[in-house]
Coordinates of C-alpha atoms in Angstrom, one line a residue:
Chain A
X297 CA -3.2 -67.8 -8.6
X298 CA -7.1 -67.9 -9.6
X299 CA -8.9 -69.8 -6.9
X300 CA -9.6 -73.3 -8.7
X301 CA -6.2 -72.9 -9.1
X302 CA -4.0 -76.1 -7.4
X303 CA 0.0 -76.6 -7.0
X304 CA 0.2 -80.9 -7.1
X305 CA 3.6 -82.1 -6.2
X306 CA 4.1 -85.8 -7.2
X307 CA 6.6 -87.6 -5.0
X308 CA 8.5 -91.0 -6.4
X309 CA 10.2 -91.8 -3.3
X310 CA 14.1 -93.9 -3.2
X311 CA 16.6 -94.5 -0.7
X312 CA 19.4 -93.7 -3.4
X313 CA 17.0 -91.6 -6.1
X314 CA 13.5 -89.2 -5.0
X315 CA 12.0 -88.7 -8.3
X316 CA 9.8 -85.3 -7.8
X317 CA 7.3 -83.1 -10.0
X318 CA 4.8 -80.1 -9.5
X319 CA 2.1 -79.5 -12.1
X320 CA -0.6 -76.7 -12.0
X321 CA -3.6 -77.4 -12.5
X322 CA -6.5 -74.6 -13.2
X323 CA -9.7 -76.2 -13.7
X324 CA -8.9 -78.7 -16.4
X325 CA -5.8 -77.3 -17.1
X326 CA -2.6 -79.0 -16.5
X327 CA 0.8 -76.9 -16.5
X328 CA 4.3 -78.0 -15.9
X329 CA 6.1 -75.9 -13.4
X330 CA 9.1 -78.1 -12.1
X331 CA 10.8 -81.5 -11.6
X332 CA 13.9 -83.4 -10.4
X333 CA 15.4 -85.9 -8.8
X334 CA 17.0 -86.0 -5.4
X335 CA 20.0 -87.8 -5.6
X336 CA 21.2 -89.3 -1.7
X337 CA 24.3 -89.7 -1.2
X338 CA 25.4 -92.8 -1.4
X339 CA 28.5 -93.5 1.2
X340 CA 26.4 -91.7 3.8
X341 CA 24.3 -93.1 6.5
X342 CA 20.6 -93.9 6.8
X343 CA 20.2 -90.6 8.7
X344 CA 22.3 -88.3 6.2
X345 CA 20.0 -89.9 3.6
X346 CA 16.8 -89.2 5.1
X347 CA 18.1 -85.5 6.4
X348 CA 18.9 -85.3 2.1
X349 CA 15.4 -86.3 1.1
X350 CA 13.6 -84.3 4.1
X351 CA 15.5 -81.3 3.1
X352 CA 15.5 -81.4 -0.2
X353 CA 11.6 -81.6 -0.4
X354 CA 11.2 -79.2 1.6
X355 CA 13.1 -77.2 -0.2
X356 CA 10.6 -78.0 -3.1
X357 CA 7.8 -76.9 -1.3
X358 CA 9.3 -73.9 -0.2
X359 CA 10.2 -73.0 -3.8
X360 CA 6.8 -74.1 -6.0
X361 CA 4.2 -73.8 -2.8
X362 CA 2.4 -76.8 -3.6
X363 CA -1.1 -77.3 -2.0
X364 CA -1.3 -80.9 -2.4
X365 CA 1.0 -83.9 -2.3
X366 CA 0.4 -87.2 -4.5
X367 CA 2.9 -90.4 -4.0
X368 CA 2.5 -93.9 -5.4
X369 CA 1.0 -96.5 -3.4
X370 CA 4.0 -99.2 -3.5
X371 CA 4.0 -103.0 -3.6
X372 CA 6.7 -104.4 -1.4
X373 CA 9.7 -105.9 -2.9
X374 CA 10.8 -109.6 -2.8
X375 CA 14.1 -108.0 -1.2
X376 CA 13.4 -107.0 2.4
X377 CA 16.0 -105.0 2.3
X378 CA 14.8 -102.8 -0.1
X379 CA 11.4 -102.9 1.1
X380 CA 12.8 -101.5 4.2
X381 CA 14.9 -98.7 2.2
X382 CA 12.2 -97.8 0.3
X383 CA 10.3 -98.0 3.7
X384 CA 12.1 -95.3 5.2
X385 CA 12.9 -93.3 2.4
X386 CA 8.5 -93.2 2.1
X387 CA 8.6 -92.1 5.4
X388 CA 11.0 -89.0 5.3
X389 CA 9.4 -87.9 2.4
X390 CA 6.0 -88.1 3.8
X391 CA 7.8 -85.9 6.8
X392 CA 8.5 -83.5 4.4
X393 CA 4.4 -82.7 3.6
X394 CA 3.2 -83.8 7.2
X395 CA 5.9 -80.8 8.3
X396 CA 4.6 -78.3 5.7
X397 CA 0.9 -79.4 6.3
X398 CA 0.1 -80.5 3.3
X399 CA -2.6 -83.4 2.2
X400 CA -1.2 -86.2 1.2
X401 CA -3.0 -88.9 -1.5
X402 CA -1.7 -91.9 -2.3
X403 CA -2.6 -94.2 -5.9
X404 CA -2.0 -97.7 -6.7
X405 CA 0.2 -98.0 -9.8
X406 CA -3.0 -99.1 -11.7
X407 CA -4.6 -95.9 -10.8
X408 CA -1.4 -93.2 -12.2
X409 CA -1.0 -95.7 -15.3
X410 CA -5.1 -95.3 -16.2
X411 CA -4.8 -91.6 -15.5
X412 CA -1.9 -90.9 -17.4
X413 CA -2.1 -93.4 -20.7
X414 CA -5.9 -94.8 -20.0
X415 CA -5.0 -98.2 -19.4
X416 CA -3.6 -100.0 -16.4
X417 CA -1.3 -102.2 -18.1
X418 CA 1.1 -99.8 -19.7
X419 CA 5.0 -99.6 -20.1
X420 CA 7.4 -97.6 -17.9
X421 CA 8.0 -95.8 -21.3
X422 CA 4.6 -95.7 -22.3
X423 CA 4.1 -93.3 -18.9
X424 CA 6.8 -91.3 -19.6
X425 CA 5.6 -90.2 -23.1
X426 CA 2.5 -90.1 -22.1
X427 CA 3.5 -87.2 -19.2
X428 CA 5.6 -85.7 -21.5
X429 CA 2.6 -85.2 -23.9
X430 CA 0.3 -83.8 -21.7
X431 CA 2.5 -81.4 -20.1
X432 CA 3.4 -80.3 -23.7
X433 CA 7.4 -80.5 -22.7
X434 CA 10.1 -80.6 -25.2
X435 CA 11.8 -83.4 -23.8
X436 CA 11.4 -86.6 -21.7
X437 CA 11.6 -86.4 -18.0
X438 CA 14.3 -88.6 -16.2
X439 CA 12.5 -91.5 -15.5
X440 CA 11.9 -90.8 -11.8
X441 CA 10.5 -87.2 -12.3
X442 CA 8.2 -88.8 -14.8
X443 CA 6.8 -91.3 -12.3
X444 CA 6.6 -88.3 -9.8
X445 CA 4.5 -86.0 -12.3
X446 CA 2.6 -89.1 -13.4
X447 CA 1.8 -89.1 -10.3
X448 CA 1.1 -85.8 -9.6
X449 CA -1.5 -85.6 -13.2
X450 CA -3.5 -89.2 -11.2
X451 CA -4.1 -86.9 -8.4
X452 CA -5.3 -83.7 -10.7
X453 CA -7.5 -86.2 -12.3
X454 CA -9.2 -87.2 -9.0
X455 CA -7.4 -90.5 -9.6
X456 CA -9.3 -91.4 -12.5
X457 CA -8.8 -92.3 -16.0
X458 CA -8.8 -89.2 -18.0
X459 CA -9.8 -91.5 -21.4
X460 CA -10.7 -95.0 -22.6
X461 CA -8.5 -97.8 -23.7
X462 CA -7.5 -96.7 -26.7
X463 CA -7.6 -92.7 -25.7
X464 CA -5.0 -90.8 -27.4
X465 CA -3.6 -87.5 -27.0
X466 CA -6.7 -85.6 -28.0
X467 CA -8.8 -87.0 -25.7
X468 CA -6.7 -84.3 -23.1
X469 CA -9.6 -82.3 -22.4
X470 CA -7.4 -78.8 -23.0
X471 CA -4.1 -78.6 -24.1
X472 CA -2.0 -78.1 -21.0
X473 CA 0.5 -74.7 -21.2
X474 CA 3.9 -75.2 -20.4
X475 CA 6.2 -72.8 -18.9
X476 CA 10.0 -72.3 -17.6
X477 CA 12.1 -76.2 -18.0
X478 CA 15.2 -76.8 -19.8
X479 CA 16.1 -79.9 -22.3
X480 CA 19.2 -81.4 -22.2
X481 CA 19.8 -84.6 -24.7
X482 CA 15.8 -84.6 -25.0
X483 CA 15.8 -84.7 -21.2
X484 CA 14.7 -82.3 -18.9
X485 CA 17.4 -80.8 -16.6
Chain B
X11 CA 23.7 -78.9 32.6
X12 CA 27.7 -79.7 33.3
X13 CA 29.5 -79.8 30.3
X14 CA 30.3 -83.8 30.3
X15 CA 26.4 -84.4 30.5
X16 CA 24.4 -85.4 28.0
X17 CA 21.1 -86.4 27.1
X18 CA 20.2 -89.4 24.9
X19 CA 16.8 -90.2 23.3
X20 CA 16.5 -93.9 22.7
X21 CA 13.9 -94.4 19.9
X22 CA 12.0 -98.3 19.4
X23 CA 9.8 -96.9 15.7
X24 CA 7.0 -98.8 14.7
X25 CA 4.0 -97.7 12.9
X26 CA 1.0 -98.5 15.9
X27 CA 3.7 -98.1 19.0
X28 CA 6.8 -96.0 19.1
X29 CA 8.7 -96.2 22.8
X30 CA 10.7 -93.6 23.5
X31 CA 13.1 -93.2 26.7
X32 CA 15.5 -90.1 27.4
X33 CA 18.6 -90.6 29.9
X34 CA 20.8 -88.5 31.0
X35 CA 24.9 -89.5 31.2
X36 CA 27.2 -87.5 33.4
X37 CA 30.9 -89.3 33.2
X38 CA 29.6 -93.0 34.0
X39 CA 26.4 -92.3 35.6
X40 CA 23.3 -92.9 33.6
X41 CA 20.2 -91.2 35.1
X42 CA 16.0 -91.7 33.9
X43 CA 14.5 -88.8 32.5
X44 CA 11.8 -89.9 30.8
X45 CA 10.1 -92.4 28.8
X46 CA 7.3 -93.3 27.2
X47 CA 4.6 -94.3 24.2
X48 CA 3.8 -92.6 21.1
X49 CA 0.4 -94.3 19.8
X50 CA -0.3 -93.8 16.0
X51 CA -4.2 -94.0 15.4
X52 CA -5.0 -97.2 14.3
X53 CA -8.1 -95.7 11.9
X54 CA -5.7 -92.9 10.4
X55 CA -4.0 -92.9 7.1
X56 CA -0.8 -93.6 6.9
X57 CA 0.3 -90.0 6.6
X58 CA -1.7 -89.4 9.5
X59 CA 0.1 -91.8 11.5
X60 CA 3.6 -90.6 9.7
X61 CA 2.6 -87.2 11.5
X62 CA 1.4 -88.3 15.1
X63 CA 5.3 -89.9 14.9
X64 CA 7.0 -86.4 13.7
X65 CA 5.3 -84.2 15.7
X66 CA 5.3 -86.2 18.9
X67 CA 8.8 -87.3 18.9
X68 CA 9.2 -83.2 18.2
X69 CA 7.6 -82.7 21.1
X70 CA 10.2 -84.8 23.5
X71 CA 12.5 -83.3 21.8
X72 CA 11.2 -79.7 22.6
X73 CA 10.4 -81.0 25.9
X74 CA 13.9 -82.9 27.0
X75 CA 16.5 -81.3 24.7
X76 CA 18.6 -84.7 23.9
X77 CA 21.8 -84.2 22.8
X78 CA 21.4 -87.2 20.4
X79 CA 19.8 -90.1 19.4
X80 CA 20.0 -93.9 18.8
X81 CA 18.0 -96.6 17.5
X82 CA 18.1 -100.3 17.0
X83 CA 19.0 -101.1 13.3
X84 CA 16.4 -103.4 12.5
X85 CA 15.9 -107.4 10.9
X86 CA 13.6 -107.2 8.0
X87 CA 10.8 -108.7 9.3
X88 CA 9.4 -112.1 7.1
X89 CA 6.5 -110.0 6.3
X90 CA 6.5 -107.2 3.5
X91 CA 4.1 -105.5 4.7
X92 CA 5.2 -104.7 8.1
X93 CA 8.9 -104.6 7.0
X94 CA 7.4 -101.4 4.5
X95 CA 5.3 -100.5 7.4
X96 CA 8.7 -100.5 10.0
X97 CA 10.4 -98.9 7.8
X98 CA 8.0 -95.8 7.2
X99 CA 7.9 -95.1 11.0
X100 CA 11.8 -95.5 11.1
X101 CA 11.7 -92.8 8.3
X102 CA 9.5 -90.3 10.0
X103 CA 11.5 -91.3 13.6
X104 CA 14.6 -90.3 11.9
X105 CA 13.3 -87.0 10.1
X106 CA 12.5 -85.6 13.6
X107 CA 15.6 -86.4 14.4
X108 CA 17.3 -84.7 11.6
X109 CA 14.8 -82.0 12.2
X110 CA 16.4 -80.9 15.4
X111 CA 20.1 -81.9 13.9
X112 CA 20.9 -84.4 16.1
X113 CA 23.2 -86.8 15.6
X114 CA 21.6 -90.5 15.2
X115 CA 23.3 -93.5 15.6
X116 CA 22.1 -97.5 15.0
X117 CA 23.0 -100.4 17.0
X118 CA 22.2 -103.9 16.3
X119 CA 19.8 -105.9 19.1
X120 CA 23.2 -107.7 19.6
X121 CA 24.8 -104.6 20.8
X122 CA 21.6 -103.4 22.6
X123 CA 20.9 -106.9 24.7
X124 CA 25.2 -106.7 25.5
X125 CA 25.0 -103.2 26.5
X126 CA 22.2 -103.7 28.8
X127 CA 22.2 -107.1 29.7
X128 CA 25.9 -108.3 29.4
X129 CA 24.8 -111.0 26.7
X130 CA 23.7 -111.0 23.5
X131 CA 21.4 -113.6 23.9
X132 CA 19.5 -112.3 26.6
X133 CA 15.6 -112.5 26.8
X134 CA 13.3 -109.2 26.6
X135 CA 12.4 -109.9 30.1
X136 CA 15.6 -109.8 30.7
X137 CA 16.5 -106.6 29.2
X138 CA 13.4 -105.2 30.6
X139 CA 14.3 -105.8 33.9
X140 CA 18.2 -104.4 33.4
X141 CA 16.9 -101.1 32.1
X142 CA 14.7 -100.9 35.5
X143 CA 17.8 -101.9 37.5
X144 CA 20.2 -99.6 35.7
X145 CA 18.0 -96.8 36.0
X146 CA 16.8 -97.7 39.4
X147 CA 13.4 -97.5 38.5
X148 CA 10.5 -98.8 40.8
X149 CA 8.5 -100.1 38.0
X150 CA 9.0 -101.3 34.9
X151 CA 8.7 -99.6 31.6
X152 CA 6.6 -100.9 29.0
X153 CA 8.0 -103.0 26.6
X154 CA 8.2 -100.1 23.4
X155 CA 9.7 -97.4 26.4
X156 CA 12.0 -100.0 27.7
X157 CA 13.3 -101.1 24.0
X158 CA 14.0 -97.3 23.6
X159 CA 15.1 -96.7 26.9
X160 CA 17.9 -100.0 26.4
X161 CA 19.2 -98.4 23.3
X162 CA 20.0 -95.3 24.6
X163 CA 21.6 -96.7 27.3
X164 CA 24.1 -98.6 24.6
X165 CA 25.1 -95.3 23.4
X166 CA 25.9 -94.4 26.5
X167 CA 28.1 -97.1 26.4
X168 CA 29.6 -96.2 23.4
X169 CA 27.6 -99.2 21.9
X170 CA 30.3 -101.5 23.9
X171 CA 28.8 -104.0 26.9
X172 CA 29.5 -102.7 30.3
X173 CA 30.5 -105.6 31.7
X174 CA 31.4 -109.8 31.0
X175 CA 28.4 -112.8 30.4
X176 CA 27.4 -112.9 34.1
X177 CA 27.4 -109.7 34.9
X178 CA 25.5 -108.3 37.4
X179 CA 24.2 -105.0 38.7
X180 CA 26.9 -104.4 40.8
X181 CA 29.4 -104.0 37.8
X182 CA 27.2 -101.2 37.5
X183 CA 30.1 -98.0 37.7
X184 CA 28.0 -95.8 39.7
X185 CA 24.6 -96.0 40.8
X186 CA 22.9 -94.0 38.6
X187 CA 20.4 -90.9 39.8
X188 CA 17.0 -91.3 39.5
X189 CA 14.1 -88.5 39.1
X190 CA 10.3 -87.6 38.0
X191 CA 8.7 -90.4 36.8
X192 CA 5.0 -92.1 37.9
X193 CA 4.7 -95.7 38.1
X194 CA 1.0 -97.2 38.0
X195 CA 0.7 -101.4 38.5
X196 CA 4.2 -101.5 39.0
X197 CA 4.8 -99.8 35.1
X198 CA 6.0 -96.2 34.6
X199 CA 3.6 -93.9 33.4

């Protein structure tokens, strides 16, 4: 890898689903190189959940060798509950960069929504065409690898809008190569 | 270490203060080993504070080789915030758990306060001073170690009370052993 060369891994954290995604990013470049989801499963405990995520994740970094991790900056539920979950679901995956040393940013939903379609009131689907379009992929993420990459393109942006309002595709300073995914059903698998 | 002994790391997780508190159980004697405050810093990001967590719970781990691990399963709190904020510290507590493969288990504050103190409606006082009886310690622990130190001793106890509503220290089995600890202003340090 060229030196302005930096792995991003974006991180969409869940007690039951961790949405994941690692782009490439050389200069103004952005490239695909992997996502997926982390499916926990769900009859086991807390802990066998967590030791999922954790391991998983790692796994991930072992594999791509990100540099850099982005996750979304969440607004707690009305459930406590789930506030909790996602709590501790957060906090092993945060384990999982802490362990391999790796910086972690975080973005308010606002931010990844102006970065990815240039305005901070988008739709959920909105995002994921948007991600799919500047990674040039062939078929829609699942929606949790989509919030991970969105994520993951916030961060290569410097957590900035990448275009106005009304930006379009071709505002994308370079077209973005793509390399190695599979499409199943339009989705990546 | 005989081969009925075991070591048990109770864990209190919260995102400023984490108490800690490793005993060690041969048949029915419980004995202190060690106990103590992991302190987050209150300026650092949140992954920062994820990683003081990990890496110093790692440490006691490394340092007192428990043979597992329990927690208090914890009441979402009225507030989001700290609820999200609970549970990231819970999620990081439990990765270095998981880390080390040890086996965690939960028990509620019901469970903890009839392990220790007889009664589930005990005050913290009261457990406080329990743990420092049970353990025959000359000072008491601070509040976070204690909490810790109180949930381990419910595993000991197979998460079961070890004895009725009144009981007292002499239902106690055995008078447990007592070693290497520092008490300043009547609290271990």
């Amino acid at each position: 890898m060229a030196d302005n060369t930096v792995r991003i891994l974006g991180i969409d954290p869940g007690l039951r689903v961790t949405g994941f995604g690692v782009i490439e990013k050389s200069g103004q470049r952005l490239a695909y190189v992997a996502s997926g989801c982390v499916k926990a499963p769900q009859s086991g405990t807390l802990p066998d959940r967590l030791a999922v995520i954790l391991e998983s994740l790692g796994e991930v970094i072992e594999t791509h060798h990100p540099g850099e991790v982005a996750l979304e900056k969440v607004f707690v539920n009305v459930n406590p509950e789930s506030t909790l979950a996602l709590g501790q679901a957060r906090g092993a995956a945060i384990s999982a960069a802490v362990l391999a040393k790796l910086p972690v940013s975080e973005y308010t939903a606002l931010q990844v929504k102006q970065a990815v379609v240039g305005t901070g009131h988008a739709r959920k689907e909105q995002v994921q065409e948007m991600v799919r379009r500047l990674l040039r992929l062939a078929g829609s993420p699942s929606p949790d690898a989509a919030d991970a990459l969105a994520c993951a393109i916030c961060h290569a942006h410097g957590g900035q809008g990448w275009g106005g309002r009304h930006a379009t595709r071709s505002a994308v300073p370079n077209a973005p190569t793509v390399r190695g995914y599979r499409v199943r059903r339009g989705r990546l698998v």
